[in-house]
Amino acid sequence: MSEETPSIAAPEQNAIAETGSITAKTARGTIHCITIVGQIEGHMELPAQNKTTKYEHLIPQIAAVEQADEIDGLLVLLNTVGGDVEAGLAIAELIAGMKKPTVSLVLGGGHSIGVPLAVAAKKSFIAVSAAMTIHPVRMNGTIIAVPQAFEYLAKIQERIVDFITSHSHITAERLQQLMRETGQLTADVGTVISGNQAAALGLIDEVGTLSDALEALYTMIGEHKTQKRDGK
């Protein structure tokens, strides 16, 4: 008697079009995939021609994934230039606070505030052709040149450094050194690193592809199910 082939859910076309997300069911588990692309939009709406990821779309999705019994893990695909610092940190904190298995994969770029988002997952991957830009916090618009303003920027940067170093294997000293580099960016300070460099620095766990990220996620899901079954 042949075994029944497990059903695989069809792609949710509306979810892909509206939020760039999809839930896929396989014999090894059910995963939810979210994409963080373009510029991360915060409290202010960006122009219509900008490709954006809206944090009000991602925050409830992540909360729902953590609570949904039918979903076993989360895959985060990133190709972002960065964006709003507080919105990015809010999303990153949610991902880092999940008990379910989480894996991230940087494709193309994981720049600026995309760095905390990449390291927030329990396991992080980066494509060999991808890049990450590490630089100090910047602000647009009018800034009052008083000590309090610069202290505020320093505190924001401290929060970012603390988050990155607590969720990766890079040291705060090395990360700050990369932020202050003056020889790589023509109009800014900072460093652009490749996928191999990100892994060598301990910023990202491994260089890999989609199949590597999925295999790691399914392995984590299997271990998580075993722990739950054993009551650990």
Coordinates of N, CA and C in Angstrom, one line a residue:
M1 N 0.9 -1.2 0.0 CA 0.0 0.0 0.0 C 0.9 1.2 0.0
S2 N 0.7 2.1 -0.9 CA 1.5 3.3 -1.1 C 1.1 4.4 -0.1
E3 N 2.2 5.1 0.4 CA 1.9 6.2 1.3 C 1.2 7.4 0.6
E4 N 0.4 8.1 1.3 CA -0.3 9.3 0.7 C 0.7 10.4 0.6
T5 N 0.6 11.1 -0.5 CA 1.5 12.2 -0.8 C 0.9 13.4 0.0
P6 N 1.7 14.1 0.8 CA 1.2 15.3 1.6 C 0.8 16.4 0.6
S7 N -0.2 17.1 0.9 CA -0.7 18.2 0.1 C 0.2 19.4 0.4
I8 N 0.4 20.2 -0.7 CA 1.2 21.4 -0.6 C 0.3 22.6 -0.9
A9 N 0.2 23.5 0.0 CA -0.7 24.6 -0.2 C -0.3 25.4 -1.4
A10 N -1.3 25.9 -2.2 CA -1.0 26.8 -3.4 C -0.6 28.1 -2.9
P11 N 0.3 28.8 -3.7 CA 0.7 30.2 -3.3 C -0.5 31.1 -3.1
E12 N -0.4 31.9 -2.1 CA -1.4 32.9 -1.8 C -1.2 34.1 -2.6
Q13 N -1.8 34.2 -3.7 CA -1.5 35.3 -4.6 C -1.7 36.7 -4.1
N14 N -2.8 36.8 -3.3 CA -3.1 38.1 -2.7 C -2.1 38.6 -1.7
A15 N -1.6 37.6 -0.9 CA -0.6 37.9 0.1 C 0.7 38.3 -0.5
I16 N 1.1 37.6 -1.6 CA 2.3 37.9 -2.3 C 2.2 39.4 -2.9
A17 N 1.1 39.7 -3.5 CA 1.0 41.0 -4.2 C 0.9 42.1 -3.1
E18 N 0.3 41.9 -2.0 CA 0.0 43.0 -1.1 C 1.2 43.1 -0.1
T19 N 1.7 42.0 0.4 CA 2.7 42.1 1.5 C 4.0 41.4 1.2
G20 N 4.1 40.7 0.1 CA 5.3 40.0 -0.2 C 5.5 38.8 0.7
S21 N 4.4 38.2 1.1 CA 4.5 37.0 2.1 C 3.8 35.8 1.5
I22 N 4.2 34.6 2.0 CA 3.6 33.4 1.6 C 3.8 32.4 2.7
T23 N 2.8 31.5 2.8 CA 2.9 30.3 3.7 C 2.9 29.1 2.9
A24 N 4.0 28.2 3.1 CA 4.1 27.0 2.3 C 4.2 25.8 3.2
K25 N 3.4 24.8 2.8 CA 3.3 23.6 3.6 C 4.0 22.4 2.9
T26 N 4.9 21.7 3.6 CA 5.5 20.6 3.1 C 5.5 19.4 4.1
A27 N 6.0 18.3 3.7 CA 6.0 17.2 4.7 C 6.9 17.4 5.9
R28 N 7.8 18.3 5.8 CA 8.8 18.6 6.9 C 8.3 19.7 7.8
G29 N 7.3 20.4 7.4 CA 6.7 21.5 8.2 C 6.1 22.6 7.4
T30 N 5.5 23.5 8.1 CA 4.9 24.7 7.4 C 5.6 25.9 7.8
I31 N 6.1 26.6 6.8 CA 6.9 27.8 7.0 C 6.2 29.1 6.4
H32 N 6.4 30.2 7.1 CA 5.9 31.5 6.5 C 7.1 32.3 6.1
C33 N 7.0 32.8 4.9 CA 8.1 33.6 4.3 C 7.7 35.0 4.1
I34 N 8.5 35.9 4.7 CA 8.3 37.3 4.5 C 9.5 37.9 3.7
T35 N 9.2 39.0 2.9 CA 10.3 39.6 2.2 C 10.4 41.1 2.7
I36 N 11.7 41.5 2.9 CA 12.0 42.9 3.3 C 12.8 43.5 2.2
V37 N 12.2 44.3 1.3 CA 12.8 44.8 0.1 C 12.7 46.3 0.0
G38 N 13.6 46.9 -0.8 CA 13.5 48.3 -1.1 C 13.9 49.1 0.2
Q39 N 13.1 50.1 0.5 CA 13.4 51.0 1.6 C 12.4 50.7 2.7
I40 N 12.8 50.6 4.0 CA 11.9 50.3 5.1 C 11.2 51.6 5.5
E41 N 9.9 51.6 5.3 CA 9.1 52.8 5.6 C 8.7 52.8 7.1
G42 N 8.9 54.0 7.7 CA 8.6 54.2 9.1 C 7.3 55.0 9.3
H43 N 7.4 56.0 10.1 CA 6.2 56.8 10.4 C 5.8 57.7 9.3
M44 N 6.7 58.0 8.4 CA 6.4 58.9 7.3 C 6.3 58.1 6.0
E45 N 5.2 58.4 5.2 CA 5.1 57.7 3.9 C 6.1 58.2 2.9
L46 N 6.7 57.2 2.1 CA 7.7 57.6 1.1 C 7.0 57.8 -0.2
P47 N 7.6 58.5 -1.2 CA 7.0 58.7 -2.5 C 6.5 57.4 -3.1
A48 N 5.5 57.5 -3.9 CA 4.8 56.3 -4.5 C 5.8 55.6 -5.4
Q49 N 6.8 56.2 -6.0 CA 7.7 55.5 -6.9 C 8.8 54.7 -6.2
N50 N 8.9 54.9 -4.9 CA 9.8 54.1 -4.1 C 9.3 52.7 -3.8
K51 N 10.2 51.7 -3.9 CA 9.9 50.4 -3.5 C 10.1 50.3 -2.0
T52 N 9.0 50.0 -1.3 CA 9.1 50.1 0.2 C 8.6 48.8 0.9
T53 N 9.0 48.6 2.1 CA 8.5 47.6 3.0 C 7.9 48.4 4.1
K54 N 6.6 48.2 4.3 CA 5.9 48.9 5.4 C 5.9 48.2 6.7
Y55 N 6.3 48.8 7.7 CA 6.5 48.1 9.0 C 5.1 47.7 9.6
E56 N 4.1 48.4 9.3 CA 2.7 48.1 9.8 C 2.2 46.8 9.1
H57 N 2.8 46.4 8.0 CA 2.4 45.1 7.4 C 3.2 44.0 8.1
L58 N 4.5 44.2 8.4 CA 5.3 43.1 8.9 C 5.0 42.8 10.4
I59 N 4.8 43.8 11.2 CA 4.7 43.6 12.6 C 3.5 42.7 13.0
P60 N 2.3 42.9 12.4 CA 1.2 41.9 12.8 C 1.5 40.6 12.2
Q61 N 2.1 40.5 11.0 CA 2.5 39.2 10.4 C 3.4 38.4 11.3
I62 N 4.4 39.0 11.8 CA 5.4 38.3 12.7 C 4.7 37.8 14.0
A63 N 3.8 38.7 14.5 CA 3.1 38.3 15.7 C 2.2 37.1 15.5
A64 N 1.5 37.2 14.3 CA 0.6 36.1 13.9 C 1.3 34.8 13.7
V65 N 2.5 34.8 13.1 CA 3.3 33.6 12.9 C 3.7 33.0 14.2
E66 N 4.1 33.8 15.1 CA 4.5 33.3 16.5 C 3.3 32.6 17.2
Q67 N 2.1 33.1 17.0 CA 1.0 32.5 17.7 C 0.3 31.4 16.9
A68 N 0.5 31.3 15.6 CA -0.3 30.3 14.8 C 0.2 28.9 15.0
D69 N -0.6 28.0 15.4 CA -0.2 26.6 15.7 C 0.2 25.9 14.4
E70 N -0.4 26.3 13.3 CA -0.2 25.6 12.1 C 1.1 26.0 11.4
I71 N 1.8 27.1 11.8 CA 3.1 27.5 11.2 C 4.2 27.1 12.1
D72 N 5.2 26.5 11.5 CA 6.4 25.9 12.3 C 7.6 26.8 12.4
G73 N 7.8 27.7 11.4 CA 9.0 28.5 11.3 C 8.8 29.7 10.4
L74 N 9.8 30.6 10.4 CA 9.8 31.8 9.7 C 11.0 32.0 8.8
L75 N 10.9 32.3 7.5 CA 12.0 32.5 6.7 C 11.9 34.0 6.3
V76 N 13.0 34.8 6.4 CA 13.0 36.2 6.1 C 14.0 36.4 5.0
L77 N 13.5 36.9 3.8 CA 14.4 37.2 2.7 C 14.6 38.7 2.6
L78 N 15.8 39.1 2.5 CA 16.1 40.5 2.5 C 16.9 41.0 1.3
N79 N 16.4 42.1 0.7 CA 17.1 42.9 -0.3 C 16.8 44.3 -0.1
T80 N 17.4 44.9 0.9 CA 17.0 46.3 1.3 C 18.1 47.3 1.4
V81 N 17.8 48.5 1.1 CA 18.8 49.6 1.2 C 18.8 50.2 2.6
G82 N 17.9 49.7 3.4 CA 17.8 50.3 4.8 C 16.6 51.2 4.9
G83 N 16.6 52.2 5.7 CA 15.5 53.0 5.9 C 15.3 53.5 7.3
D84 N 14.0 53.6 7.7 CA 13.7 54.1 9.1 C 14.3 53.3 10.2
V85 N 15.1 53.9 11.0 CA 15.9 53.2 12.0 C 15.0 52.5 13.1
E86 N 14.0 53.3 13.6 CA 13.1 52.7 14.6 C 12.2 51.7 14.1
A87 N 11.7 51.8 12.9 CA 10.9 50.8 12.3 C 11.7 49.5 12.0
G88 N 12.9 49.7 11.5 CA 13.8 48.5 11.3 C 14.1 47.8 12.6
L89 N 14.4 48.5 13.7 CA 14.7 47.9 14.9 C 13.5 47.2 15.5
A90 N 12.3 47.8 15.3 CA 11.1 47.2 15.9 C 10.8 45.9 15.2
I91 N 11.0 45.8 13.9 CA 10.8 44.5 13.2 C 11.9 43.5 13.7
A92 N 13.1 44.0 13.8 CA 14.2 43.1 14.2 C 14.0 42.6 15.6
E93 N 13.5 43.4 16.5 CA 13.3 42.9 17.9 C 12.2 41.9 17.9
L94 N 11.2 42.1 17.1 CA 10.1 41.1 17.0 C 10.6 39.7 16.6
I95 N 11.4 39.7 15.5 CA 12.0 38.5 15.0 C 12.9 37.8 16.0
A96 N 13.7 38.6 16.7 CA 14.7 38.1 17.7 C 13.9 37.5 18.9
G97 N 12.7 38.0 19.1 CA 12.0 37.6 20.3 C 11.1 36.4 20.1
M98 N 11.1 35.8 18.9 CA 10.3 34.7 18.6 C 10.9 33.4 19.1
K99 N 10.0 32.5 19.6 CA 10.5 31.2 20.1 C 10.6 30.2 18.9
K100 N 9.8 30.4 17.9 CA 9.8 29.5 16.8 C 11.1 29.6 16.0
P101 N 11.5 28.6 15.2 CA 12.7 28.7 14.4 C 12.6 29.8 13.4
T102 N 13.7 30.5 13.2 CA 13.7 31.7 12.3 C 15.1 31.6 11.5
V103 N 15.0 31.9 10.2 CA 16.2 31.9 9.4 C 16.1 33.1 8.5
S104 N 17.2 33.8 8.3 CA 17.2 34.9 7.3 C 18.2 34.7 6.2
L105 N 17.9 35.3 5.1 CA 18.8 35.1 3.9 C 18.9 36.5 3.2
V106 N 20.1 37.0 3.1 CA 20.4 38.3 2.5 C 20.7 38.0 1.0
L107 N 19.8 38.6 0.1 CA 20.0 38.5 -1.3 C 20.1 39.9 -1.9
G108 N 21.2 40.1 -2.7 CA 21.3 41.5 -3.2 C 22.0 42.4 -2.2
G109 N 21.3 42.8 -1.3 CA 21.8 43.7 -0.3 C 21.1 43.7 1.1
G110 N 21.8 43.9 2.1 CA 21.2 44.0 3.5 C 21.9 45.2 4.1
H111 N 21.6 46.4 3.6 CA 22.4 47.6 4.0 C 21.8 48.3 5.2
S112 N 22.6 49.1 5.9 CA 22.2 50.0 6.9 C 21.4 49.3 8.0
I113 N 20.1 49.7 8.2 CA 19.3 49.1 9.2 C 18.9 47.6 8.8
G114 N 19.2 47.3 7.6 CA 19.0 45.9 7.2 C 20.0 44.9 7.9
V115 N 21.1 45.4 8.4 CA 22.0 44.6 9.1 C 21.4 44.0 10.4
P116 N 20.8 44.8 11.3 CA 20.1 44.2 12.4 C 19.0 43.2 12.0
L117 N 18.3 43.5 10.9 CA 17.2 42.6 10.5 C 17.8 41.3 10.1
A118 N 19.0 41.3 9.4 CA 19.6 40.1 9.0 C 20.0 39.2 10.2
V119 N 20.6 39.8 11.2 CA 21.1 39.1 12.3 C 20.1 38.7 13.3
A120 N 18.9 39.2 13.2 CA 17.8 39.0 14.2 C 17.4 37.5 14.2
A121 N 17.5 36.8 13.1 CA 17.0 35.4 13.1 C 18.0 34.6 13.8
K122 N 17.5 33.4 14.2 CA 18.4 32.4 15.0 C 19.5 31.9 14.1
K123 N 19.3 31.9 12.8 CA 20.4 31.5 11.9 C 20.3 32.4 10.7
S124 N 21.5 32.9 10.3 CA 21.5 33.9 9.2 C 22.4 33.4 8.1
F125 N 22.0 33.7 6.8 CA 22.7 33.3 5.6 C 22.8 34.6 4.8
I126 N 23.8 34.6 3.9 CA 24.0 35.7 2.9 C 24.5 35.0 1.6
A127 N 23.9 35.5 0.5 CA 24.4 35.0 -0.8 C 25.8 35.5 -1.1
V128 N 26.5 34.7 -1.8 CA 27.9 35.1 -2.1 C 28.0 36.4 -2.9
S129 N 27.0 36.7 -3.7 CA 27.0 37.9 -4.5 C 26.4 39.1 -3.8
A130 N 25.9 38.9 -2.6 CA 25.2 40.0 -1.8 C 26.2 40.9 -1.1
A131 N 25.8 42.1 -0.7 CA 26.6 43.0 0.0 C 25.9 43.6 1.2
M132 N 26.7 44.2 2.2 CA 26.1 44.9 3.3 C 26.9 46.1 3.5
T133 N 26.2 47.2 3.8 CA 26.8 48.5 4.1 C 26.6 48.8 5.5
I134 N 27.7 49.1 6.2 CA 27.7 49.4 7.6 C 28.2 50.8 7.8
H135 N 27.4 51.7 8.4 CA 27.7 53.1 8.5 C 27.1 53.7 9.8
P136 N 27.5 54.8 10.2 CA 26.9 55.4 11.4 C 25.5 55.9 11.1
V137 N 24.7 56.2 12.2 CA 23.3 56.7 12.0 C 23.4 58.1 11.4
R138 N 22.5 58.3 10.4 CA 22.3 59.6 9.7 C 20.9 60.0 9.9
M139 N 20.7 61.4 9.8 CA 19.4 61.9 9.9 C 19.2 62.9 8.7
N140 N 18.0 62.9 8.2 CA 17.6 63.9 7.1 C 16.9 65.1 7.7
G141 N 16.9 66.1 6.9 CA 16.2 67.3 7.3 C 17.0 68.2 8.2
T142 N 16.3 69.2 8.8 CA 16.9 70.2 9.7 C 17.3 69.6 11.0
I143 N 18.6 69.8 11.5 CA 19.1 69.4 12.7 C 19.6 70.6 13.5
I144 N 19.1 70.7 14.7 CA 19.6 71.8 15.6 C 20.9 71.4 16.1
A145 N 21.9 72.2 15.9 CA 23.3 71.9 16.2 C 23.6 72.2 17.7
V146 N 23.0 71.4 18.5 CA 23.3 71.5 20.0 C 23.8 70.1 20.5
P147 N 24.5 70.1 21.6 CA 25.0 68.8 22.1 C 24.0 67.7 22.3
Q148 N 22.7 68.1 22.7 CA 21.7 67.1 22.9 C 21.3 66.3 21.6
A149 N 21.4 67.0 20.5 CA 21.1 66.4 19.2 C 22.1 65.3 18.9
F150 N 23.4 65.6 19.1 CA 24.4 64.6 18.8 C 24.4 63.5 19.8
E151 N 24.1 63.8 21.1 CA 24.0 62.8 22.1 C 22.8 61.8 21.7
Y152 N 21.8 62.3 21.2 CA 20.6 61.5 20.7 C 21.0 60.5 19.6
L153 N 21.8 61.1 18.6 CA 22.3 60.2 17.6 C 23.2 59.1 18.1
A154 N 24.1 59.5 19.1 CA 25.0 58.5 19.6 C 24.3 57.4 20.4
K155 N 23.2 57.8 21.0 CA 22.4 56.8 21.8 C 21.7 55.8 20.8
I156 N 21.2 56.4 19.7 CA 20.5 55.5 18.7 C 21.6 54.5 18.1
Q157 N 22.8 55.0 17.8 CA 23.8 54.2 17.3 C 24.2 53.1 18.3
E158 N 24.3 53.5 19.6 CA 24.6 52.5 20.6 C 23.6 51.4 20.6
R159 N 22.3 51.7 20.5 CA 21.2 50.7 20.4 C 21.4 49.7 19.3
I160 N 21.8 50.3 18.1 CA 22.0 49.4 16.9 C 23.2 48.5 17.1
V161 N 24.3 49.1 17.6 CA 25.5 48.3 17.9 C 25.3 47.2 18.9
D162 N 24.6 47.5 20.0 CA 24.2 46.5 21.0 C 23.4 45.4 20.4
F163 N 22.4 45.7 19.6 CA 21.6 44.7 19.0 C 22.4 43.8 18.1
I164 N 23.2 44.4 17.2 CA 23.9 43.6 16.2 C 24.9 42.7 16.9
T165 N 25.6 43.2 17.9 CA 26.7 42.4 18.6 C 26.0 41.3 19.4
S166 N 24.8 41.5 20.0 CA 24.2 40.5 20.8 C 23.5 39.4 20.0
H167 N 23.4 39.6 18.7 CA 22.8 38.6 17.8 C 23.7 38.1 16.7
S168 N 25.0 38.4 16.9 CA 26.0 37.9 15.9 C 27.3 37.6 16.6
H169 N 28.3 37.3 15.9 CA 29.6 37.0 16.5 C 30.6 38.1 16.3
I170 N 30.2 39.2 15.8 CA 31.2 40.3 15.6 C 31.3 41.1 16.9
T171 N 32.4 41.7 17.2 CA 32.6 42.5 18.4 C 32.2 43.9 18.2
A172 N 31.9 44.6 19.2 CA 31.5 46.0 19.1 C 32.6 46.9 18.6
E173 N 33.8 46.6 19.0 CA 35.0 47.3 18.5 C 35.2 47.2 17.0
R174 N 35.0 46.0 16.5 CA 35.2 45.8 15.1 C 34.1 46.4 14.3
L175 N 32.9 46.3 14.8 CA 31.7 46.9 14.1 C 31.8 48.4 14.0
Q176 N 32.2 49.0 15.1 CA 32.4 50.5 15.1 C 33.6 50.9 14.2
Q177 N 34.6 50.1 14.1 CA 35.7 50.4 13.2 C 35.2 50.4 11.8
L178 N 34.3 49.4 11.4 CA 33.8 49.4 10.1 C 32.9 50.6 9.8
M179 N 32.1 51.0 10.8 CA 31.3 52.2 10.7 C 32.1 53.5 10.4
R180 N 33.3 53.6 11.0 CA 34.0 54.8 10.9 C 35.0 54.8 9.7
E181 N 35.0 53.8 8.9 CA 36.0 53.7 7.8 C 35.8 54.8 6.8
T182 N 36.8 55.5 6.4 CA 36.7 56.7 5.5 C 37.2 56.4 4.1
G183 N 37.7 55.3 3.8 CA 38.3 55.1 2.5 C 37.4 54.4 1.4
Q184 N 36.2 54.0 1.8 CA 35.4 53.2 0.9 C 34.2 53.9 0.2
L185 N 33.5 54.8 0.9 CA 32.4 55.5 0.4 C 32.7 56.9 0.0
T186 N 32.3 57.3 -1.2 CA 32.7 58.6 -1.7 C 32.1 59.8 -0.9
A187 N 30.8 59.6 -0.5 CA 30.1 60.7 0.1 C 29.7 60.4 1.6
D188 N 30.3 59.4 2.2 CA 29.9 59.0 3.5 C 31.1 58.2 4.2
V189 N 30.9 58.0 5.5 CA 31.9 57.1 6.1 C 31.2 55.7 6.3
G190 N 31.9 54.7 6.3 CA 31.4 53.3 6.5 C 32.1 52.3 5.6
T191 N 31.6 51.1 5.6 CA 32.2 50.0 4.8 C 31.2 49.2 4.1
V192 N 31.5 48.8 2.9 CA 30.7 47.8 2.1 C 31.4 46.5 2.2
I193 N 30.7 45.5 2.7 CA 31.3 44.2 2.7 C 30.6 43.2 1.9
S194 N 31.3 42.2 1.4 CA 30.7 41.1 0.5 C 30.1 40.0 1.4
G195 N 29.5 39.1 0.8 CA 28.9 38.0 1.5 C 30.0 37.2 2.2
N196 N 31.1 36.9 1.6 CA 32.2 36.1 2.2 C 32.8 36.9 3.4
Q197 N 32.9 38.2 3.2 CA 33.5 39.0 4.3 C 32.5 39.1 5.5
A198 N 31.2 39.2 5.2 CA 30.2 39.2 6.3 C 30.3 37.9 7.1
A199 N 30.5 36.8 6.5 CA 30.6 35.5 7.2 C 31.9 35.5 8.0
A200 N 33.0 35.9 7.3 CA 34.3 35.9 7.9 C 34.4 36.8 9.2
L201 N 33.7 37.9 9.2 CA 33.7 38.8 10.3 C 32.8 38.3 11.4
G202 N 32.0 37.3 11.2 CA 31.1 36.8 12.2 C 29.8 37.6 12.3
L203 N 29.6 38.5 11.3 CA 28.4 39.3 11.2 C 27.2 38.4 10.8
I204 N 27.4 37.5 9.8 CA 26.4 36.6 9.3 C 27.0 35.2 9.6
D205 N 26.1 34.2 9.9 CA 26.5 32.9 10.2 C 27.2 32.2 9.1
E206 N 26.6 32.2 7.9 CA 27.1 31.4 6.8 C 26.8 32.1 5.4
V207 N 27.6 31.8 4.4 CA 27.3 32.1 3.0 C 26.5 30.9 2.5
G208 N 25.4 31.2 1.9 CA 24.5 30.2 1.4 C 23.5 30.6 0.4
T209 N 22.7 29.7 0.0 CA 21.6 29.9 -1.0 C 20.3 29.7 -0.4
L210 N 19.2 29.8 -1.2 CA 17.9 29.5 -0.7 C 17.8 28.1 -0.1
S211 N 18.3 27.2 -0.9 CA 18.2 25.8 -0.4 C 18.9 25.5 0.9
D212 N 20.0 26.2 1.1 CA 20.7 26.1 2.4 C 19.9 26.7 3.5
A213 N 19.3 27.8 3.3 CA 18.4 28.5 4.3 C 17.2 27.6 4.6
L214 N 16.6 27.0 3.6 CA 15.5 26.2 3.9 C 15.9 24.9 4.6
E215 N 17.0 24.3 4.2 CA 17.4 23.1 4.9 C 17.7 23.4 6.4
A216 N 18.3 24.5 6.7 CA 18.6 24.9 8.1 C 17.3 25.1 8.8
L217 N 16.3 25.8 8.2 CA 15.1 26.0 8.8 C 14.3 24.7 9.1
Y218 N 14.2 23.8 8.2 CA 13.5 22.6 8.4 C 14.2 21.7 9.5
T219 N 15.6 21.8 9.5 CA 16.3 21.1 10.6 C 15.9 21.6 11.9
M220 N 15.9 23.0 12.0 CA 15.5 23.6 13.3 C 14.1 23.3 13.7
I221 N 13.2 23.2 12.7 CA 11.8 22.9 13.0 C 11.7 21.5 13.5
G222 N 12.5 20.5 12.9 CA 12.5 19.2 13.4 C 13.0 19.1 14.9
E223 N 14.0 19.8 15.2 CA 14.5 19.8 16.5 C 13.6 20.5 17.5
H224 N 12.9 21.5 17.1 CA 11.9 22.2 17.9 C 10.7 21.3 18.2
K225 N 10.3 20.6 17.2 CA 9.1 19.6 17.4 C 9.5 18.5 18.4
T226 N 10.8 18.1 18.3 CA 11.3 17.0 19.2 C 11.3 17.5 20.7
Q227 N 11.8 18.8 20.8 CA 11.8 19.3 22.2 C 10.5 19.5 22.8
K228 N 9.5 20.0 21.9 CA 8.1 20.1 22.4 C 7.5 18.8 22.8
R229 N 7.8 17.8 22.0 CA 7.3 16.4 22.3 C 7.9 15.9 23.6
D230 N 9.1 16.1 23.8 CA 9.8 15.6 25.0 C 9.5 16.5 26.2
G231 N 8.8 17.6 26.0 CA 8.5 18.5 27.1 C 9.6 19.4 27.6
K232 N 10.6 19.6 26.7 CA 11.7 20.4 27.2 C 11.5 21.9 26.9

